[in-house]
Every structure is written in C-alpha cells, then in structure tokens.
Tab-separated table of N, CA and C in Angstrom:
chain	number	residue	atom	x	y	z
A	1	MET	N	-13.453	-19.423	-3.507
A	1	MET	CA	-14.164	-18.232	-3.049
A	1	MET	C	-15.012	-17.700	-4.201
A	2	LYS	N	-16.230	-17.326	-3.887
A	2	LYS	CA	-17.073	-16.699	-4.896
A	2	LYS	C	-16.419	-15.398	-5.346
A	3	THR	N	-16.694	-15.024	-6.567
A	3	THR	CA	-16.073	-13.837	-7.138
A	3	THR	C	-16.282	-12.599	-6.282
A	4	ARG	N	-17.457	-12.418	-5.716
A	4	ARG	CA	-17.755	-11.216	-4.940
A	4	ARG	C	-17.785	-11.451	-3.432
A	5	ALA	N	-17.323	-12.584	-2.987
A	5	ALA	CA	-17.394	-12.898	-1.557
A	5	ALA	C	-16.635	-11.884	-0.710
A	6	TRP	N	-15.544	-11.338	-1.223
A	6	TRP	CA	-14.760	-10.368	-0.450
A	6	TRP	C	-15.578	-9.133	-0.117
A	7	LEU	N	-16.538	-8.788	-0.967
A	7	LEU	CA	-17.393	-7.623	-0.700
A	7	LEU	C	-18.230	-7.809	0.560
A	8	GLU	N	-18.584	-9.051	0.851
A	8	GLU	CA	-19.412	-9.338	2.021
A	8	GLU	C	-18.712	-8.975	3.330
A	9	TYR	N	-17.390	-8.939	3.325
A	9	TYR	CA	-16.629	-8.657	4.539
A	9	TYR	C	-16.300	-7.179	4.718
A	10	LEU	N	-16.603	-6.361	3.728
A	10	LEU	CA	-16.342	-4.931	3.844
A	10	LEU	C	-17.514	-4.261	4.539
A	11	ASP	N	-17.222	-3.311	5.418
A	11	ASP	CA	-18.313	-2.602	6.082
A	11	ASP	C	-18.892	-1.548	5.137
A	12	ASP	N	-20.004	-0.958	5.537
A	12	ASP	CA	-20.701	0.008	4.681
A	12	ASP	C	-19.815	1.187	4.294
A	13	GLU	N	-18.980	1.623	5.213
A	13	GLU	CA	-18.089	2.754	4.945
A	13	GLU	C	-17.068	2.409	3.852
A	14	ASP	N	-16.541	1.190	3.905
A	14	ASP	CA	-15.590	0.754	2.876
A	14	ASP	C	-16.265	0.647	1.510
A	15	VAL	N	-17.466	0.110	1.486
A	15	VAL	CA	-18.197	-0.026	0.223
A	15	VAL	C	-18.527	1.351	-0.349
A	16	ALA	N	-18.922	2.285	0.513
A	16	ALA	CA	-19.211	3.651	0.053
A	16	ALA	C	-17.956	4.303	-0.519
A	17	PHE	N	-16.815	4.099	0.129
A	17	PHE	CA	-15.550	4.644	-0.372
A	17	PHE	C	-15.222	4.041	-1.737
A	18	LEU	N	-15.373	2.734	-1.849
A	18	LEU	CA	-15.102	2.049	-3.105
A	18	LEU	C	-16.017	2.560	-4.217
A	19	ARG	N	-17.280	2.763	-3.897
A	19	ARG	CA	-18.245	3.288	-4.875
A	19	ARG	C	-17.827	4.678	-5.346
A	20	ARG	N	-17.486	5.543	-4.404
A	20	ARG	CA	-17.057	6.900	-4.769
A	20	ARG	C	-15.775	6.871	-5.592
A	21	PHE	N	-14.878	5.957	-5.250
A	21	PHE	CA	-13.632	5.791	-5.999
A	21	PHE	C	-13.937	5.427	-7.451
A	22	LEU	N	-14.841	4.492	-7.638
A	22	LEU	CA	-15.215	4.091	-8.998
A	22	LEU	C	-15.891	5.230	-9.752
A	23	LEU	N	-16.804	5.932	-9.093
A	23	LEU	CA	-17.506	7.041	-9.744
A	23	LEU	C	-16.576	8.209	-10.066
A	24	ALA	N	-15.471	8.304	-9.338
A	24	ALA	CA	-14.468	9.343	-9.619
A	24	ALA	C	-13.451	8.840	-10.642
A	25	SER	N	-13.767	7.718	-11.284
A	25	SER	CA	-12.892	7.096	-12.293
A	25	SER	C	-11.507	6.787	-11.738
A	26	GLY	N	-11.447	6.489	-10.458
A	26	GLY	CA	-10.181	6.129	-9.840
A	26	GLY	C	-9.240	7.299	-9.603
A	27	THR	N	-9.763	8.512	-9.716
A	27	THR	CA	-8.934	9.701	-9.520
A	27	THR	C	-8.889	10.055	-8.037
A	28	LEU	N	-7.739	9.833	-7.428
A	28	LEU	CA	-7.611	10.098	-5.997
A	28	LEU	C	-7.719	11.582	-5.681
A	29	LYS	N	-7.259	12.411	-6.583
A	29	LYS	CA	-7.356	13.858	-6.380
A	29	LYS	C	-8.828	14.280	-6.288
A	30	GLU	N	-9.661	13.726	-7.168
A	30	GLU	CA	-11.094	14.033	-7.141
A	30	GLU	C	-11.731	13.483	-5.872
A	31	LEU	N	-11.332	12.300	-5.482
A	31	LEU	CA	-11.872	11.696	-4.267
A	31	LEU	C	-11.505	12.531	-3.044
A	32	ALA	N	-10.278	13.021	-2.999
A	32	ALA	CA	-9.843	13.886	-1.895
A	32	ALA	C	-10.689	15.151	-1.852
A	33	ARG	N	-10.985	15.706	-3.019
A	33	ARG	CA	-11.820	16.904	-3.089
A	33	ARG	C	-13.220	16.609	-2.555
A	34	GLN	N	-13.798	15.484	-2.972
A	34	GLN	CA	-15.147	15.113	-2.527
A	34	GLN	C	-15.216	14.925	-1.013
A	35	TYR	N	-14.220	14.294	-0.445
A	35	TYR	CA	-14.198	14.050	0.997
A	35	TYR	C	-13.697	15.249	1.797
A	36	GLY	N	-13.080	16.200	1.108
A	36	GLY	CA	-12.537	17.364	1.800
A	36	GLY	C	-11.313	17.031	2.635
A	37	ILE	N	-10.519	16.079	2.150
A	37	ILE	CA	-9.309	15.661	2.851
A	37	ILE	C	-8.134	15.691	1.881
A	38	SER	N	-6.944	15.479	2.405
A	38	SER	CA	-5.746	15.549	1.564
A	38	SER	C	-5.581	14.288	0.711
A	39	TYR	N	-4.844	14.446	-0.364
A	39	TYR	CA	-4.525	13.324	-1.242
A	39	TYR	C	-3.841	12.190	-0.466
A	40	PRO	N	-2.814	12.485	0.365
A	40	PRO	CA	-2.169	11.391	1.110
A	40	PRO	C	-3.137	10.626	2.022
A	41	THR	N	-4.120	11.322	2.562
A	41	THR	CA	-5.109	10.657	3.417
A	41	THR	C	-5.967	9.698	2.596
A	42	VAL	N	-6.367	10.131	1.404
A	42	VAL	CA	-7.149	9.258	0.519
A	42	VAL	C	-6.297	8.064	0.092
A	43	ARG	N	-5.038	8.312	-0.228
A	43	ARG	CA	-4.125	7.239	-0.644
A	43	ARG	C	-3.984	6.209	0.471
A	44	LEU	N	-3.849	6.680	1.713
A	44	LEU	CA	-3.746	5.783	2.861
A	44	LEU	C	-5.019	4.953	3.017
A	45	ARG	N	-6.156	5.595	2.871
A	45	ARG	CA	-7.445	4.890	2.982
A	45	ARG	C	-7.566	3.806	1.915
A	46	LEU	N	-7.177	4.143	0.682
A	46	LEU	CA	-7.226	3.166	-0.402
A	46	LEU	C	-6.253	2.017	-0.141
A	47	ASP	N	-5.060	2.333	0.322
A	47	ASP	CA	-4.082	1.288	0.634
A	47	ASP	C	-4.603	0.340	1.705
A	48	ARG	N	-5.267	0.881	2.713
A	48	ARG	CA	-5.842	0.033	3.770
A	48	ARG	C	-6.958	-0.855	3.218
A	49	LEU	N	-7.752	-0.317	2.312
A	49	LEU	CA	-8.820	-1.099	1.694
A	49	LEU	C	-8.224	-2.219	0.837
A	50	ILE	N	-7.179	-1.914	0.103
A	50	ILE	CA	-6.488	-2.933	-0.694
A	50	ILE	C	-5.939	-4.023	0.224
A	51	ASP	N	-5.341	-3.627	1.335
A	51	ASP	CA	-4.812	-4.603	2.295
A	51	ASP	C	-5.916	-5.494	2.851
A	52	LYS	N	-7.088	-4.915	3.093
A	52	LYS	CA	-8.225	-5.696	3.585
A	52	LYS	C	-8.630	-6.766	2.582
A	53	VAL	N	-8.746	-6.374	1.321
A	53	VAL	CA	-9.151	-7.327	0.285
A	53	VAL	C	-8.102	-8.432	0.154
A	54	LYS	N	-6.835	-8.078	0.207
A	54	LYS	CA	-5.767	-9.085	0.154
A	54	LYS	C	-5.866	-10.029	1.347
A	55	LEU	N	-6.144	-9.482	2.516
A	55	LEU	CA	-6.288	-10.284	3.723
A	55	LEU	C	-7.446	-11.268	3.577
A	56	ILE	N	-8.552	-10.793	3.067
A	56	ILE	CA	-9.724	-11.649	2.865
A	56	ILE	C	-9.384	-12.787	1.912
A	57	GLU	N	-8.749	-12.461	0.802
A	57	GLU	CA	-8.431	-13.484	-0.186
A	57	GLU	C	-7.376	-14.463	0.323
A	58	ALA	N	-6.446	-13.994	1.131
A	58	ALA	CA	-5.403	-14.874	1.662
A	58	ALA	C	-5.952	-15.850	2.699
A	59	HIS	N	-7.060	-15.488	3.332
A	59	HIS	CA	-7.632	-16.318	4.400
A	59	HIS	C	-9.060	-16.741	4.066
A	60	GLU	N	-9.319	-16.998	2.795
A	60	GLU	CA	-10.679	-17.306	2.369
A	60	GLU	C	-11.233	-18.596	2.954
A	61	GLN	N	-10.361	-19.480	3.437
A	61	GLN	CA	-10.821	-20.764	3.964
A	61	GLN	C	-11.132	-20.739	5.460
A	62	VAL	N	-10.881	-19.628	6.134
A	62	VAL	CA	-11.124	-19.572	7.576
A	62	VAL	C	-12.606	-19.371	7.859
A	63	GLY	N	-12.986	-19.670	9.079
A	63	GLY	CA	-14.369	-19.499	9.481
A	63	GLY	C	-14.737	-18.038	9.689
A	64	ALA	N	-16.018	-17.808	9.889
A	64	ALA	CA	-16.543	-16.443	10.022
A	64	ALA	C	-15.953	-15.720	11.239
A	65	PHE	N	-15.799	-16.427	12.361
A	65	PHE	CA	-15.264	-15.786	13.564
A	65	PHE	C	-13.838	-15.303	13.340
A	66	GLU	N	-13.011	-16.180	12.778
A	66	GLU	CA	-11.619	-15.797	12.523
A	66	GLU	C	-11.552	-14.652	11.518
A	67	MET	N	-12.399	-14.682	10.514
A	67	MET	CA	-12.396	-13.600	9.530
A	67	MET	C	-12.789	-12.278	10.187
A	68	GLN	N	-13.761	-12.319	11.107
A	68	GLN	CA	-14.158	-11.095	11.802
A	68	GLN	C	-13.012	-10.548	12.655
A	69	LEU	N	-12.269	-11.437	13.295
A	69	LEU	CA	-11.095	-10.997	14.058
A	69	LEU	C	-10.076	-10.336	13.143
A	70	ARG	N	-9.837	-10.942	12.005
A	70	ARG	CA	-8.857	-10.395	11.059
A	70	ARG	C	-9.325	-9.052	10.493
A	71	MET	N	-10.622	-8.906	10.284
A	71	MET	CA	-11.149	-7.625	9.794
A	71	MET	C	-11.008	-6.547	10.871
A	72	ALA	N	-11.239	-6.924	12.127
A	72	ALA	CA	-11.062	-5.963	13.224
A	72	ALA	C	-9.605	-5.516	13.294
A	73	PHE	N	-8.680	-6.437	13.071
A	73	PHE	CA	-7.258	-6.088	13.036
A	73	PHE	C	-6.975	-5.143	11.870
A	74	ALA	N	-7.500	-5.458	10.697
A	74	ALA	CA	-7.282	-4.619	9.511
A	74	ALA	C	-7.858	-3.222	9.703
A	75	ASP	N	-8.935	-3.114	10.474
A	75	ASP	CA	-9.564	-1.812	10.747
A	75	ASP	C	-8.868	-1.052	11.877
A	76	GLY	N	-7.863	-1.680	12.490
A	76	GLY	CA	-7.153	-1.025	13.582
A	76	GLY	C	-7.857	-1.148	14.921
A	77	LYS	N	-8.852	-2.021	15.011
A	77	LYS	CA	-9.595	-2.197	16.258
A	77	LYS	C	-8.915	-3.188	17.200
A	78	LEU	N	-8.002	-3.993	16.656
A	78	LEU	CA	-7.206	-4.936	17.446
A	78	LEU	C	-5.744	-4.745	17.071
A	79	ASP	N	-4.856	-4.860	18.063
A	79	ASP	CA	-3.432	-4.838	17.727
A	79	ASP	C	-2.993	-6.273	17.410
A	80	ALA	N	-1.794	-6.425	16.871
A	80	ALA	CA	-1.305	-7.729	16.421
A	80	ALA	C	-1.232	-8.739	17.564
A	81	GLU	N	-0.794	-8.301	18.726
A	81	GLU	CA	-0.673	-9.206	19.872
A	81	GLU	C	-2.044	-9.705	20.325
A	82	THR	N	-3.020	-8.819	20.377
A	82	THR	CA	-4.374	-9.220	20.772
A	82	THR	C	-4.961	-10.190	19.756
A	83	LEU	N	-4.767	-9.906	18.480
A	83	LEU	CA	-5.240	-10.818	17.432
A	83	LEU	C	-4.622	-12.199	17.616
A	84	ARG	N	-3.322	-12.246	17.805
A	84	ARG	CA	-2.638	-13.527	17.967
A	84	ARG	C	-3.183	-14.299	19.166
A	85	ARG	N	-3.359	-13.609	20.289
A	85	ARG	CA	-3.865	-14.275	21.497
A	85	ARG	C	-5.290	-14.786	21.310
A	86	LEU	N	-6.132	-13.987	20.692
A	86	LEU	CA	-7.513	-14.419	20.448
A	86	LEU	C	-7.564	-15.611	19.499
A	87	LEU	N	-6.764	-15.577	18.446
A	87	LEU	CA	-6.732	-16.703	17.506
A	87	LEU	C	-6.201	-17.960	18.180
A	88	ASP	N	-5.158	-17.815	18.993
A	88	ASP	CA	-4.615	-18.972	19.718
A	88	ASP	C	-5.663	-19.566	20.652
A	89	ALA	N	-6.352	-18.720	21.408
A	89	ALA	CA	-7.383	-19.197	22.340
A	89	ALA	C	-8.526	-19.864	21.584
A	90	TYR	N	-8.932	-19.276	20.495
A	90	TYR	CA	-10.015	-19.825	19.674
A	90	TYR	C	-9.641	-21.215	19.159
A	91	ARG	N	-8.434	-21.344	18.668
A	91	ARG	CA	-7.990	-22.632	18.125
A	91	ARG	C	-7.836	-23.678	19.222
A	92	GLN	N	-7.381	-23.267	20.408
A	92	GLN	CA	-7.247	-24.203	21.525
A	92	GLN	C	-8.606	-24.709	21.989
A	93	GLU	N	-9.623	-23.882	21.826
A	93	GLU	CA	-10.978	-24.273	22.218
A	93	GLU	C	-11.670	-25.099	21.139
A	94	GLY	N	-10.957	-25.384	20.075
A	94	GLY	CA	-11.535	-26.227	19.026
A	94	GLY	C	-12.082	-25.468	17.842
A	95	GLY	N	-11.788	-24.184	17.760
A	95	GLY	CA	-12.216	-23.413	16.594
A	95	GLY	C	-11.503	-23.895	15.353
A	96	GLN	N	-12.106	-23.679	14.235
A	96	GLN	CA	-11.515	-24.128	12.977
A	96	GLN	C	-10.350	-23.252	12.589
A	97	GLU	N	-9.402	-23.827	11.899
A	97	GLU	CA	-8.223	-23.116	11.389
A	97	GLU	C	-8.627	-22.185	10.282
C-alpha cells in the first residue's frame, strides 16, 4: 500500500476533522471547543477515524467495491449483517476477494 493510500478512502469530513486535530496539536479539549461539542464526543469521533484507518490497512488488498462497502460499514451506513450479505453476494458473482 502506498504510504498515503489510506487518505484516499477518507471522506472530506474525515479529512477536515484530521486537519483540525493536527492544527490543534492533537488536543481533544481544544478540538471539542472548536466544534462546540463535548470531549467524549470528540474522543468517539477520533476513535471511529482510527478504526477506519485500521480497517483500510487491514484490507488493503481488496478491490474498490469491497473497500467502499467496508467504509460504509465503518461510517455506520451498513450494519454487520448487511455488509456480510453484500460481500457474500459480490464474491458469489465473481467479485475479487
């Protein structure tokens, strides 16, 4: 995987959050202040972003369609059962692993 390939799979909102996180020197309290939300909410958002990056790196060899399904799952747009069924159907139709 290219060093920055994981960035390609993050949506604009995730990249903006990451940028603000870096500009706040990684201070979650400052980030919470900027967004006008609680510290636990910012922590949850960061944890989800970390999980996304881990997911991308763990499945770097999959095709674009499968990666998009996994990103939709990570974003909460698909539940685990729907993801499993879609991946199974995709693979049965000859999609790449």
